[in-house]
Short mmCIF file of the C-alpha atoms (twelve columns), coordinates in Angstrom:
data_MODEL
# 
_entry.id   MODEL 
# 
loop_
_atom_site.group_PDB 
_atom_site.id 
_atom_site.type_symbol 
_atom_site.label_atom_id 
_atom_site.label_alt_id 
_atom_site.label_comp_id 
_atom_site.label_asym_id 
_atom_site.label_seq_id 
_atom_site.Cartn_x 
_atom_site.Cartn_y 
_atom_site.Cartn_z 
_atom_site.pdbx_PDB_model_num 
ATOM 1   C CA . MET A 1   0.378   0.090  -0.267  1 
ATOM 2   C CA . ALA A 2   2.840   2.090  0.299   1 
ATOM 3   C CA . ASP A 3   3.742   1.772  -2.734  1 
ATOM 4   C CA . ALA A 4   3.080   5.246  -5.142  1 
ATOM 5   C CA . THR A 5   2.945   3.513  -8.077  1 
ATOM 6   C CA . SER A 6   -0.551  4.347  -8.954  1 
ATOM 7   C CA . VAL A 7   -0.404  7.508  -7.549  1 
ATOM 8   C CA . LEU A 8   2.134   8.084  -10.456 1 
ATOM 9   C CA . HIS A 9   -0.377  7.206  -12.806 1 
ATOM 10  C CA . VAL A 10  -3.287  9.812  -12.072 1 
ATOM 11  C CA . SER A 11  -1.980  12.081 -14.727 1 
ATOM 12  C CA . PRO A 12  0.883   13.776 -16.234 1 
ATOM 13  C CA . VAL A 13  1.161   16.412 -14.351 1 
ATOM 14  C CA . ILE A 14  1.319   16.336 -10.289 1 
ATOM 15  C CA . PRO A 15  0.188   19.797 -9.489  1 
ATOM 16  C CA . VAL A 16  2.200   21.144 -6.520  1 
ATOM 17  C CA . VAL A 17  0.165   23.747 -4.434  1 
ATOM 18  C CA . THR A 18  0.304   26.363 -2.038  1 
ATOM 19  C CA . ILE A 19  -2.620  27.600 -0.299  1 
ATOM 20  C CA . ALA A 20  -2.147  30.403 2.111   1 
ATOM 21  C CA . ASP A 21  -6.428  30.862 2.173   1 
ATOM 22  C CA . PRO A 22  -8.422  27.744 3.465   1 
ATOM 23  C CA . GLN A 23  -11.453 30.060 1.533   1 
ATOM 24  C CA . HIS A 24  -9.121  29.058 -1.869  1 
ATOM 25  C CA . ALA A 25  -8.666  25.030 -0.840  1 
ATOM 26  C CA . VAL A 26  -11.712 23.873 -2.645  1 
ATOM 27  C CA . PRO A 27  -12.355 25.981 -5.528  1 
ATOM 28  C CA . VAL A 28  -8.850  25.518 -6.730  1 
ATOM 29  C CA . ALA A 29  -9.561  21.696 -6.762  1 
ATOM 30  C CA . ARG A 30  -12.314 21.512 -8.451  1 
ATOM 31  C CA . ALA A 31  -10.555 24.025 -11.387 1 
ATOM 32  C CA . LEU A 32  -7.936  21.697 -11.346 1 
ATOM 33  C CA . ALA A 33  -10.260 18.598 -11.726 1 
ATOM 34  C CA . HIS A 34  -12.774 20.815 -14.287 1 
ATOM 35  C CA . GLY A 35  -9.004  20.651 -16.317 1 
ATOM 36  C CA . GLY A 36  -8.652  17.227 -15.463 1 
ATOM 37  C CA . VAL A 37  -6.274  17.099 -13.998 1 
ATOM 38  C CA . ARG A 38  -7.423  14.621 -10.515 1 
ATOM 39  C CA . ILE A 39  -4.548  14.740 -8.497  1 
ATOM 40  C CA . ILE A 40  -3.266  17.868 -6.232  1 
ATOM 41  C CA . GLU A 41  -0.236  18.137 -3.648  1 
ATOM 42  C CA . LEU A 42  -0.905  20.130 -1.476  1 
ATOM 43  C CA . THR A 43  2.326   21.440 -0.051  1 
ATOM 44  C CA . LEU A 44  2.445   22.082 4.354   1 
ATOM 45  C CA . ARG A 45  4.571   25.664 3.891   1 
ATOM 46  C CA . THR A 46  1.730   27.744 5.663   1 
ATOM 47  C CA . GLY A 47  0.591   27.314 8.998   1 
ATOM 48  C CA . SER A 48  -2.941  27.048 7.583   1 
ATOM 49  C CA . ALA A 49  -2.148  23.936 4.933   1 
ATOM 50  C CA . LEU A 50  -3.746  20.944 7.390   1 
ATOM 51  C CA . GLU A 51  -7.302  22.888 7.068   1 
ATOM 52  C CA . SER A 52  -6.992  23.532 3.309   1 
ATOM 53  C CA . LEU A 53  -5.811  19.788 3.062   1 
ATOM 54  C CA . LYS A 54  -9.291  19.248 4.488   1 
ATOM 55  C CA . ARG A 55  -11.420 20.450 3.499   1 
ATOM 56  C CA . ILE A 56  -10.498 18.931 -0.170  1 
ATOM 57  C CA . ALA A 57  -10.335 15.974 1.392   1 
ATOM 58  C CA . ASN A 58  -14.313 16.322 2.422   1 
ATOM 59  C CA . GLU A 59  -15.444 18.702 -0.481  1 
ATOM 60  C CA . VAL A 60  -14.035 17.644 -3.693  1 
ATOM 61  C CA . PRO A 61  -14.359 13.559 -4.069  1 
ATOM 62  C CA . ASP A 62  -13.231 13.121 -7.403  1 
ATOM 63  C CA . ILE A 63  -9.756  14.568 -7.202  1 
ATOM 64  C CA . LEU A 64  -6.429  12.592 -5.312  1 
ATOM 65  C CA . VAL A 65  -5.199  14.889 -2.292  1 
ATOM 66  C CA . GLY A 66  -1.624  14.455 -1.780  1 
ATOM 67  C CA . ALA A 67  0.471   16.532 1.152   1 
ATOM 68  C CA . GLY A 68  3.681   17.804 -0.035  1 
ATOM 69  C CA . THR A 69  7.183   19.004 2.492   1 
ATOM 70  C CA . ILE A 70  6.865   16.266 4.570   1 
ATOM 71  C CA . LEU A 71  9.659   17.068 6.585   1 
ATOM 72  C CA . THR A 72  8.668   15.333 10.214  1 
ATOM 73  C CA . PRO A 73  7.044   12.365 11.476  1 
ATOM 74  C CA . ALA A 74  3.915   14.516 13.596  1 
ATOM 75  C CA . GLN A 75  3.940   16.683 10.333  1 
ATOM 76  C CA . ALA A 76  3.085   13.177 8.122   1 
ATOM 77  C CA . ASP A 77  1.518   12.094 11.848  1 
ATOM 78  C CA . ALA A 78  -1.244  15.262 11.118  1 
ATOM 79  C CA . ALA A 79  -1.519  15.271 7.123   1 
ATOM 80  C CA . ALA A 80  -3.383  11.813 7.257   1 
ATOM 81  C CA . GLY A 81  -5.403  12.941 10.153  1 
ATOM 82  C CA . ALA A 82  -6.427  15.522 7.878   1 
ATOM 83  C CA . GLY A 83  -7.361  13.041 4.783   1 
ATOM 84  C CA . ALA A 84  -3.899  13.137 3.340   1 
ATOM 85  C CA . GLN A 85  -4.449  10.124 0.519   1 
ATOM 86  C CA . PHE A 86  -0.729  9.945  -0.571  1 
ATOM 87  C CA . LEU A 87  2.258   11.769 1.392   1 
ATOM 88  C CA . VAL A 88  5.065   13.164 -0.835  1 
ATOM 89  C CA . SER A 89  8.454   14.080 1.321   1 
ATOM 90  C CA . PRO A 90  11.626  16.750 -0.280  1 
ATOM 91  C CA . GLY A 91  14.046  14.713 0.855   1 
ATOM 92  C CA . VAL A 92  14.078  11.095 2.918   1 
ATOM 93  C CA . THR A 93  15.875  9.966  6.379   1 
ATOM 94  C CA . PRO A 94  15.996  6.440  7.209   1 
ATOM 95  C CA . ALA A 95  13.542  7.519  10.645  1 
ATOM 96  C CA . LEU A 96  10.558  9.737  8.245   1 
ATOM 97  C CA . LEU A 97  11.159  6.966  5.674   1 
ATOM 98  C CA . ASP A 98  9.880   4.529  8.650   1 
ATOM 99  C CA . HIS A 99  7.527   6.314  10.367  1 
ATOM 100 C CA . MET A 100 5.822   7.266  6.308   1 
ATOM 101 C CA . LEU A 101 5.438   3.594  5.533   1 
ATOM 102 C CA . ARG A 102 3.350   2.638  9.551   1 
ATOM 103 C CA . LEU A 103 0.611   4.941  8.796   1 
ATOM 104 C CA . ASN A 104 0.094   2.298  4.835   1 
ATOM 105 C CA . ILE A 105 -0.675  5.036  2.836   1 
ATOM 106 C CA . PRO A 106 1.165   5.639  -0.474  1 
ATOM 107 C CA . VAL A 107 4.381   7.595  -0.067  1 
ATOM 108 C CA . LEU A 108 6.247   9.204  -2.316  1 
ATOM 109 C CA . PRO A 109 9.739   10.189 -1.414  1 
ATOM 110 C CA . GLY A 110 12.159  12.619 -2.909  1 
ATOM 111 C CA . VAL A 111 15.214  11.627 -3.259  1 
ATOM 112 C CA . ALA A 112 18.303  13.395 -5.390  1 
ATOM 113 C CA . THR A 113 21.741  10.831 -5.548  1 
ATOM 114 C CA . VAL A 114 21.702  7.373  -6.921  1 
ATOM 115 C CA . GLY A 115 22.698  6.389  -2.963  1 
ATOM 116 C CA . GLU A 116 19.402  8.012  -2.041  1 
ATOM 117 C CA . VAL A 117 16.807  6.144  -4.876  1 
ATOM 118 C CA . MET A 118 19.158  2.655  -4.191  1 
ATOM 119 C CA . ALA A 119 18.378  3.161  -0.158  1 
ATOM 120 C CA . VAL A 120 14.349  3.578  -1.041  1 
ATOM 121 C CA . LEU A 121 14.478  0.574  -3.382  1 
ATOM 122 C CA . GLU A 122 15.650  -1.655 -0.769  1 
ATOM 123 C CA . ARG A 123 12.606  -0.158 1.630   1 
ATOM 124 C CA . GLY A 124 10.298  -1.762 -1.317  1 
ATOM 125 C CA . LEU A 125 9.620   1.383  -3.108  1 
ATOM 126 C CA . THR A 126 9.501   2.324  -6.951  1 
ATOM 127 C CA . ALA A 127 7.998   5.677  -7.001  1 
ATOM 128 C CA . MET A 128 9.850   8.496  -6.189  1 
ATOM 129 C CA . LYS A 129 10.218  12.320 -6.520  1 
ATOM 130 C CA . PHE A 130 13.995  13.494 -8.047  1 
ATOM 131 C CA . PHE A 131 13.791  16.544 -6.521  1 
ATOM 132 C CA . PRO A 132 15.615  19.750 -6.517  1 
ATOM 133 C CA . ALA A 133 14.871  17.924 -10.963 1 
ATOM 134 C CA . GLY A 134 16.375  21.129 -12.676 1 
ATOM 135 C CA . PRO A 135 19.612  21.876 -10.299 1 
ATOM 136 C CA . ALA A 136 20.152  17.772 -9.874  1 
ATOM 137 C CA . GLY A 137 20.752  17.482 -13.718 1 
ATOM 138 C CA . GLY A 138 17.224  17.388 -15.035 1 
ATOM 139 C CA . PRO A 139 16.511  14.619 -17.850 1 
ATOM 140 C CA . ASP A 140 20.211  13.411 -18.923 1 
ATOM 141 C CA . TYR A 141 20.049  12.318 -15.443 1 
ATOM 142 C CA . LEU A 142 17.528  10.671 -14.718 1 
ATOM 143 C CA . ALA A 143 18.500  8.860  -18.289 1 
ATOM 144 C CA . ALA A 144 21.852  8.149  -16.923 1 
ATOM 145 C CA . ILE A 145 19.879  6.627  -13.769 1 
ATOM 146 C CA . GLY A 146 17.714  4.184  -16.129 1 
ATOM 147 C CA . ALA A 147 20.293  2.680  -17.569 1 
ATOM 148 C CA . PRO A 148 21.336  0.631  -13.772 1 
ATOM 149 C CA . ILE A 149 18.205  1.045  -12.200 1 
ATOM 150 C CA . PRO A 150 15.201  0.380  -14.900 1 
ATOM 151 C CA . GLN A 151 12.566  -0.616 -12.090 1 
ATOM 152 C CA . VAL A 152 12.121  2.968  -10.685 1 
ATOM 153 C CA . GLN A 153 9.764   5.162  -11.630 1 
ATOM 154 C CA . PHE A 154 9.887   9.141  -11.278 1 
ATOM 155 C CA . CYS A 155 8.343   12.354 -10.383 1 
ATOM 156 C CA . PRO A 156 10.578  14.468 -11.277 1 
ATOM 157 C CA . THR A 157 9.864   17.865 -9.531  1 
ATOM 158 C CA . GLY A 158 11.813  21.309 -9.102  1 
ATOM 159 C CA . GLY A 159 12.405  23.242 -12.210 1 
ATOM 160 C CA . VAL A 160 10.020  22.580 -14.354 1 
ATOM 161 C CA . SER A 161 7.817   23.893 -16.634 1 
ATOM 162 C CA . LEU A 162 4.895   23.494 -18.990 1 
ATOM 163 C CA . ASP A 163 7.476   23.778 -21.923 1 
ATOM 164 C CA . SER A 164 10.604  21.232 -19.914 1 
ATOM 165 C CA . ALA A 165 8.116   18.898 -18.905 1 
ATOM 166 C CA . PRO A 166 8.356   16.299 -22.326 1 
ATOM 167 C CA . SER A 167 11.556  16.029 -22.168 1 
ATOM 168 C CA . TYR A 168 11.166  14.495 -18.350 1 
ATOM 169 C CA . LEU A 169 8.143   13.063 -20.275 1 
ATOM 170 C CA . LYS A 170 9.295   10.924 -22.531 1 
ATOM 171 C CA . LEU A 171 11.524  9.544  -20.352 1 
ATOM 172 C CA . ALA A 172 10.771  5.521  -19.789 1 
ATOM 173 C CA . ASN A 173 11.801  6.021  -15.917 1 
ATOM 174 C CA . VAL A 174 9.346   9.249  -15.867 1 
ATOM 175 C CA . SER A 175 5.254   8.859  -15.567 1 
ATOM 176 C CA . CYS A 176 4.747   11.762 -14.415 1 
ATOM 177 C CA . VAL A 177 6.357   15.300 -13.573 1 
ATOM 178 C CA . GLY A 178 5.455   17.951 -10.840 1 
ATOM 179 C CA . GLY A 179 4.882   21.261 -11.455 1 
ATOM 180 C CA . SER A 180 3.205   24.460 -9.239  1 
ATOM 181 C CA . TRP A 181 3.264   26.458 -12.901 1 
ATOM 182 C CA . LEU A 182 -0.852  25.026 -12.520 1 
ATOM 183 C CA . THR A 183 -1.935  27.526 -9.872  1 
ATOM 184 C CA . PRO A 184 -0.169  30.452 -10.311 1 
ATOM 185 C CA . ARG A 185 -0.112  33.153 -7.157  1 
ATOM 186 C CA . ALA A 186 -2.055  35.553 -8.842  1 
ATOM 187 C CA . ALA A 187 -4.755  33.449 -9.706  1 
ATOM 188 C CA . VAL A 188 -5.696  32.349 -7.013  1 
ATOM 189 C CA . GLU A 189 -5.876  35.148 -5.272  1 
ATOM 190 C CA . SER A 190 -7.751  36.751 -7.851  1 
ATOM 191 C CA . ASN A 191 -10.127 33.915 -7.864  1 
ATOM 192 C CA . ASP A 192 -9.152  33.139 -12.091 1 
ATOM 193 C CA . TRP A 193 -10.785 30.026 -11.336 1 
ATOM 194 C CA . GLU A 194 -10.898 29.456 -15.075 1 
ATOM 195 C CA . GLN A 195 -7.399  30.329 -15.737 1 
ATOM 196 C CA . ILE A 196 -6.734  27.071 -13.277 1 
ATOM 197 C CA . THR A 197 -9.020  25.365 -15.508 1 
ATOM 198 C CA . ARG A 198 -6.734  26.229 -18.333 1 
ATOM 199 C CA . LEU A 199 -3.796  25.231 -17.409 1 
ATOM 200 C CA . ALA A 200 -4.691  22.289 -16.735 1 
ATOM 201 C CA . HIS A 201 -6.203  21.651 -20.006 1 
ATOM 202 C CA . ASP A 202 -2.937  21.679 -21.182 1 
ATOM 203 C CA . ALA A 203 -0.877  19.708 -18.446 1 
ATOM 204 C CA . ALA A 204 -3.581  17.007 -18.498 1 
ATOM 205 C CA . GLY A 205 -2.863  16.821 -22.855 1 
ATOM 206 C CA . LEU A 206 0.873   16.678 -22.566 1 
ATOM 207 C CA . SER A 207 2.160   12.831 -23.467 1 
ATOM 208 C CA . ARG A 208 3.909   10.412 -21.461 1 
ATOM 209 C CA . GLY A 209 6.427   8.007  -23.212 1 
# 
């Protein structure tokens, strides 16, 4: 149950979203879903993030909602309690990974080196977040990893845009990408849900493989 491979196949793009005002949470999620993107990674970067997460989980059943920026076991517990259906960490330590695995929901641990990939693979997980994708080496780096470790599937996140996403998605070991461009802060703050739906539609149309 902890492996997040199924999560990576929901959409070509997983929106990485930070919401300051919980009142925006449900409209953002619905706008993404209307555009064909039925998944959201809500980051725990604001004091109200758990409330936003809870609202989406309760009011937008047609979208898979996960919690991102998990840094501690306590955050993982709180996110799971608020209704998170998967957990994402920017990186991972043995203690954090052990704890998240005990929660029995899909876990997408962040990795940036071959050694980290191997350490997570030892725990039985074959789906991982590659972060920060751009600074860590981009598509060329992931292609190189795919030769000796073909069984791992990645979601590159960090510096990925609509323009650069295809260069990742064409790789055999990339199932989707993570991106923050689907929910621009200005659009959220101005309640421009139509713009978010349009951006989601464009993202949902990206080809994989």
